[in-house]
Short mmCIF file of C-alpha atoms in Angstrom, two decimals:
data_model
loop_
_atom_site.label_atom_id
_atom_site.label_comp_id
_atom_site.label_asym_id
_atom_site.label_seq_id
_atom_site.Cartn_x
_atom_site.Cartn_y
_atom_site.Cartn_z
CA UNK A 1 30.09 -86.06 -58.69
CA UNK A 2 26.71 -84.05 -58.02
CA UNK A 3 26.32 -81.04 -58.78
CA UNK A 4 26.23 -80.37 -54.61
CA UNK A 5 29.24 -82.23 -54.23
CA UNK A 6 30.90 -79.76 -56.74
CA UNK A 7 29.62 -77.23 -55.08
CA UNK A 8 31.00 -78.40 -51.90
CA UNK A 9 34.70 -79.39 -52.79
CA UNK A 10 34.94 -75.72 -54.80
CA UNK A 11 34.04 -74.18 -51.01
CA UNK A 12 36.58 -76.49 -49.62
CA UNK A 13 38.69 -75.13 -51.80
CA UNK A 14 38.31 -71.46 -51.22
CA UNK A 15 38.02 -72.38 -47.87
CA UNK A 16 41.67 -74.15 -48.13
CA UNK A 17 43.05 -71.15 -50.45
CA UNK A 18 42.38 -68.59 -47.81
CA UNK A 19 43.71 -70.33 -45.02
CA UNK A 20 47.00 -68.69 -43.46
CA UNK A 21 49.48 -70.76 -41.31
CA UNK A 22 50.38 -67.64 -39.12
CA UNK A 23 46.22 -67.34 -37.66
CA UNK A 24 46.94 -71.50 -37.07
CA UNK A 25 49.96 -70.27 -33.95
CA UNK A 26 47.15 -68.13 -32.96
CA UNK A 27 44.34 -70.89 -32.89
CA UNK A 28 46.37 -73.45 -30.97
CA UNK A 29 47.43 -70.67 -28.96
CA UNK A 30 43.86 -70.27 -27.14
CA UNK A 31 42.98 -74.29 -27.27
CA UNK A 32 41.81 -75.11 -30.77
CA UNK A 33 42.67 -78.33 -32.19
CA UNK A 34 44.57 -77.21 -35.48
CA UNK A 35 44.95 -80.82 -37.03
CA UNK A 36 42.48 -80.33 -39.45
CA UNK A 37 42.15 -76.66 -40.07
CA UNK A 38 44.02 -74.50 -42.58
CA UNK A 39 44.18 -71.13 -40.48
CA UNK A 40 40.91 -69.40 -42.45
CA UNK A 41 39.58 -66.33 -40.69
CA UNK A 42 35.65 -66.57 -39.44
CA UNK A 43 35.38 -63.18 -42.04
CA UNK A 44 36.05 -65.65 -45.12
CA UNK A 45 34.01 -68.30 -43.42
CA UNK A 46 31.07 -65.99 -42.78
CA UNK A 47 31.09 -64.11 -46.82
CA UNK A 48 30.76 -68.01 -48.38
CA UNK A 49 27.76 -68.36 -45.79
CA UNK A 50 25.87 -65.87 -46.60
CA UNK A 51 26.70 -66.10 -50.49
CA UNK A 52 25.53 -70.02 -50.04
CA UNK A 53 22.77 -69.61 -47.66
CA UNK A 54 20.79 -72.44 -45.81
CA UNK A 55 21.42 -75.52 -47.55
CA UNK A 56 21.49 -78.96 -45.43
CA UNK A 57 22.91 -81.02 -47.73
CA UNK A 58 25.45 -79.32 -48.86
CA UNK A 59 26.48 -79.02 -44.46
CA UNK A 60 26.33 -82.58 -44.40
CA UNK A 61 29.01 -82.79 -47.50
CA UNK A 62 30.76 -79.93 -45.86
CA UNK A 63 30.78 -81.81 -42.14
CA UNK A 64 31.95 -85.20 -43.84
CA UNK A 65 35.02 -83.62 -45.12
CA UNK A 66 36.64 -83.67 -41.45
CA UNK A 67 37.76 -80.34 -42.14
CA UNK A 68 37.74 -77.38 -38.87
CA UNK A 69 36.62 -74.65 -41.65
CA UNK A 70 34.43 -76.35 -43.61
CA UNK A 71 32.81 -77.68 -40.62
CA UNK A 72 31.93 -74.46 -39.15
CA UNK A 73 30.66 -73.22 -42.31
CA UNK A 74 28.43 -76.28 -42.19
CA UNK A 75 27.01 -75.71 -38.99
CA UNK A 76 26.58 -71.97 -40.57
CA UNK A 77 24.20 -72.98 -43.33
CA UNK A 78 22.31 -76.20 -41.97
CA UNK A 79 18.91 -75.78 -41.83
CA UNK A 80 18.10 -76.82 -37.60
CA UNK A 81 14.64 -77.91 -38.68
CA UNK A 82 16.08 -80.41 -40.78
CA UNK A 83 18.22 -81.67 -38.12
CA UNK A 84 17.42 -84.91 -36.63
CA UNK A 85 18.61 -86.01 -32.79
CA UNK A 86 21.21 -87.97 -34.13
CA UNK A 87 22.66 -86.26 -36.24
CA UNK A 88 23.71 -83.37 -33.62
CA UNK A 89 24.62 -86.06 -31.54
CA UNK A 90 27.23 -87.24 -33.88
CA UNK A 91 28.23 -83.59 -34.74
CA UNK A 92 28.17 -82.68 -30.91
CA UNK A 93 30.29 -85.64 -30.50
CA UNK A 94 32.63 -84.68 -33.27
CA UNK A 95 33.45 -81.66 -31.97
CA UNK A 96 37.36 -80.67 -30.75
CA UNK A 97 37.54 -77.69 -29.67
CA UNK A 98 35.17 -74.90 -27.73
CA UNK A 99 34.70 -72.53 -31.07
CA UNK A 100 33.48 -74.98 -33.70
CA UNK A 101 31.51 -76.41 -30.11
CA UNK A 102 30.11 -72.36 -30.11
CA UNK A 103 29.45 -72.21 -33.95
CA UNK A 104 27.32 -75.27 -33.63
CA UNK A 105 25.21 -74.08 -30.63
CA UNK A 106 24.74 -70.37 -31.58
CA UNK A 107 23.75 -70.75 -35.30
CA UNK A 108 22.11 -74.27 -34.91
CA UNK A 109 21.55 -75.91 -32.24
CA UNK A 110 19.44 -73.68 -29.96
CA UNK A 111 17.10 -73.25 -32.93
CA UNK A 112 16.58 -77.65 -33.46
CA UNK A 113 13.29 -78.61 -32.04
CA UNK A 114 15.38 -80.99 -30.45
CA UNK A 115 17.32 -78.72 -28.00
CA UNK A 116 15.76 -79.04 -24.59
CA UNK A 117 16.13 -82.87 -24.71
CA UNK A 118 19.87 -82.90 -26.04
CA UNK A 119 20.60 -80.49 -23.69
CA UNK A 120 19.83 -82.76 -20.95
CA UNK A 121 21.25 -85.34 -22.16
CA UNK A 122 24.70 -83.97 -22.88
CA UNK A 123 24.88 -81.83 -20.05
CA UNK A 124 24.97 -85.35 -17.81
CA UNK A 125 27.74 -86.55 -20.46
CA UNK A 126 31.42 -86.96 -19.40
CA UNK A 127 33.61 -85.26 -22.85
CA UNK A 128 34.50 -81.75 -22.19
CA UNK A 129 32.45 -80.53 -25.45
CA UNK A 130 29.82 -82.28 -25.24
CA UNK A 131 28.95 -80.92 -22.36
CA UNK A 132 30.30 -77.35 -22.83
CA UNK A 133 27.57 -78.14 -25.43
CA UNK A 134 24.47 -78.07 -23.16
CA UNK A 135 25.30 -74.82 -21.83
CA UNK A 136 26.46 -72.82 -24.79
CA UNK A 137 23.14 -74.27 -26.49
CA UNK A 138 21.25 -73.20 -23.07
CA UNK A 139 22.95 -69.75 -23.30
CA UNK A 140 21.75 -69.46 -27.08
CA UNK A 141 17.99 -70.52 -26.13
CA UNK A 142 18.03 -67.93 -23.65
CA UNK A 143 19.72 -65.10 -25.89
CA UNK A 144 17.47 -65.95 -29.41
CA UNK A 145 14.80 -68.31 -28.17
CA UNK A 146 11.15 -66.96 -28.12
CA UNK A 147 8.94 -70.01 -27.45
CA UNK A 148 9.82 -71.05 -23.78
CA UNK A 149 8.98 -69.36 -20.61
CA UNK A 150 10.01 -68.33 -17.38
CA UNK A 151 9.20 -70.94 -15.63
CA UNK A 152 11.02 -73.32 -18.90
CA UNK A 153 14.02 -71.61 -17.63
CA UNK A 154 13.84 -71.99 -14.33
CA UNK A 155 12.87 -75.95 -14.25
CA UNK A 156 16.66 -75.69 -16.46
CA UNK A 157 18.15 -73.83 -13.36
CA UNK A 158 19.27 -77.42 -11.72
CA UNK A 159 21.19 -77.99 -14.71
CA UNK A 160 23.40 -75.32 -13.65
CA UNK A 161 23.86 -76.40 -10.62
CA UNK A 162 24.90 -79.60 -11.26
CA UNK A 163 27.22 -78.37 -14.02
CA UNK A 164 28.61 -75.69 -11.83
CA UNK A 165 31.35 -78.14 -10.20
CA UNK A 166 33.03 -79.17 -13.68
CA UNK A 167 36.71 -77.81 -12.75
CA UNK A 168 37.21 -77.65 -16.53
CA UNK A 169 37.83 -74.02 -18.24
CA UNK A 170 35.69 -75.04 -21.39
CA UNK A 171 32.83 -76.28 -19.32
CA UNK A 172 32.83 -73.56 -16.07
CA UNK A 173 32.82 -70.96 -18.94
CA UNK A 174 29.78 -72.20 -20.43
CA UNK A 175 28.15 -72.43 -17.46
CA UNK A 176 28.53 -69.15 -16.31
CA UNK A 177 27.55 -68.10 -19.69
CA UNK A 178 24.29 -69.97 -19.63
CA UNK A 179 23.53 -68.51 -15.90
CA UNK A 180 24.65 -64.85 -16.98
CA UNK A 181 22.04 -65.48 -20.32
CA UNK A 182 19.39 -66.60 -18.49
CA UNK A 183 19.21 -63.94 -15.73
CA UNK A 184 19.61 -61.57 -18.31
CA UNK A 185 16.03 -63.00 -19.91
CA UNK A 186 13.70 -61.55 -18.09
CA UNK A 187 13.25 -59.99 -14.10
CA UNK A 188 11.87 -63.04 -13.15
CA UNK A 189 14.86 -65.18 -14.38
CA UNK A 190 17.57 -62.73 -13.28
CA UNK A 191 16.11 -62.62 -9.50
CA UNK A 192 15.93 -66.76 -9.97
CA UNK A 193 19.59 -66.39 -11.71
CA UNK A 194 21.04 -64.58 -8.58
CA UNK A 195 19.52 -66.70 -6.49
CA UNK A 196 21.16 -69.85 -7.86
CA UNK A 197 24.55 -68.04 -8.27
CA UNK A 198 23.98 -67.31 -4.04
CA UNK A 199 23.38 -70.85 -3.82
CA UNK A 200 26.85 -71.88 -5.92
CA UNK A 201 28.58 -69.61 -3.80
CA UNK A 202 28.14 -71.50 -0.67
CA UNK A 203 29.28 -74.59 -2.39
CA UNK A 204 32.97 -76.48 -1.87
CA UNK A 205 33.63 -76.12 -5.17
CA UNK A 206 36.04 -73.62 -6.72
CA UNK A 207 34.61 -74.04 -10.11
CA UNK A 208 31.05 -73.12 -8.84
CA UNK A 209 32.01 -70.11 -6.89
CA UNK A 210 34.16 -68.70 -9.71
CA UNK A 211 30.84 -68.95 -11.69
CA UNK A 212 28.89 -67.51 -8.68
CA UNK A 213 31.12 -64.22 -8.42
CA UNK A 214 31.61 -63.56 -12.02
CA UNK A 215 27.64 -63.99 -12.63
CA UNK A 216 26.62 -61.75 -9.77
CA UNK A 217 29.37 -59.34 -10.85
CA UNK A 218 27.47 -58.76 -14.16
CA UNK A 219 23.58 -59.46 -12.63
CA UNK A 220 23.41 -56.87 -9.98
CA UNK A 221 25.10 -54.37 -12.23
CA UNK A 222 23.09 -51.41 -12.49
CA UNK A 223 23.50 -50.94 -16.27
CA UNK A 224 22.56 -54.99 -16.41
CA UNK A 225 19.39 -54.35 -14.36
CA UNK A 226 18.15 -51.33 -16.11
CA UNK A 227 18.60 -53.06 -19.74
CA UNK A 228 16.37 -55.98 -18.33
CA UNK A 229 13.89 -53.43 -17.50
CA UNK A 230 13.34 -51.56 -20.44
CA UNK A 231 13.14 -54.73 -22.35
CA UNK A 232 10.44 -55.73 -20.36
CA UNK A 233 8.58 -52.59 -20.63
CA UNK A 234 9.34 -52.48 -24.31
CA UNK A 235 7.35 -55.56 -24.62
CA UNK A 236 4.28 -54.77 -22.22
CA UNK A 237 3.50 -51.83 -24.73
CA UNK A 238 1.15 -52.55 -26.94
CA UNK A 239 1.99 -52.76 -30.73
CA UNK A 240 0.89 -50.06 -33.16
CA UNK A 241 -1.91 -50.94 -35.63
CA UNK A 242 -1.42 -50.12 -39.01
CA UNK A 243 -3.75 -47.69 -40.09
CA UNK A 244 -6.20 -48.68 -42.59
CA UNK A 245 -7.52 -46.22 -45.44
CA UNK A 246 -10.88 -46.28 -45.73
CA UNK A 247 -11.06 -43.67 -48.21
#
């Protein structure tokens, strides 16, 4: 063995150790695939993250093992600029269940130079979490990402609405998240986000209306608006220079 593949069976083991059968009731309880998972709380899973930091081999070691825990821990300390296409591909398509689907997207995915194209791609993909994929990684580019614009987000918009009429709870949800995140962005993206969610509202589909309604419920909410705002005006002011001494 390798000194990383030492490392990586003693966090399997921890991992293993502090796993409690009572928390697995409660997993399968709200739809996660248990097969493969000890019952470790995200607490445990988050301490040997930050003790191990970002380290992409050991997440590939960690991912291999098959294991629920040890896979969300991987996707906790990969490095996303060390990620190549197919290899979230193959971890997209590994995925069971909506939270390691999450853990993936929101510390990984959205951050892979990669994540515009794959989010095409498996938003047009059949499996539920593959596709819940493109929108919870579409959600996380719109809550963390700093590179695209406006008008990025709006030329996304259409993958919304052609998303929107997935009947399936895993995939409506992320949806709606993604619509709620991107409206949320900016002024210009929330009046383009309530316009698409007026759009889905006049559509056959049950799926896209409950998206609709539950979107505009949070969008034209005053609070909503006004934190949109003062974001925006908290970035037109200009930065203070730090003062020099010239003595």
């Amino acid at each position: 063995m390798t000194p990383i593949e030492t490392y990586a069976e003693e966090l399997i083991q921890e991992l293993r150790s502090a796993g409690r059968t009572s928390n697995l009731t409660g997993m399968a309880r709200y739809g996660i695939d248990t097969t493969h998972a000890w019952g470790t709380g995200m607490p445990v899973v988050r301490a040997l993250a930050k003790r191990t930091k970002r380290h992409h081999e050991l997440s590939l070691i960690l991912w291999d093992s098959g294991w629920h825990e040890a896979r969300i821990l991987a996707a906790l300390i990969a490095d996303p600029l060390k990620l190549s296409r197919a290899q979230m591909d193959r971890w997209v398509q590994a995925c069971n269940s909506w939270d390691l689907t999450d853990q993936c997207c929101m510390n990984l995915f959205w951050a892979s130079p990669y994540a515009p194209e794959a989010m095409h791609d498996w938003a047009l993909r059949e499996e539920e979490f593959v596709k819940r994929a493109a929108f919870a990684t579409l959600a996380s580019l719109a809550l963390h990402g700093k590179t695209l614009s406006d008008q990025d987000f709006i030329a996304l918009l259409p993958l919304i609405e052609r998303g929107a009429t997935d009947e399936r709870n895993f995939v409506k949800k992320s949806v709606n998240w993604a619509l709620r995140q991107i409206g949320k962005r900016s002024l210009v993206l929330h009046q383009a986000a309530v316009t698409m969610a007026e759009q889905l509202l006049k559509s056959d589909s049950r799926s896209a209306c409950w998206i609709a309604r539950d979107a505009l419920r949070e969008l034209r909410n005053e609070v909503t608006i006004g934190r949109i705002r003062a974001k925006e005006e908290r970035s037109m002011k200009p930065k203070a220079s730090r003062a020099v001494n010239t003595v």
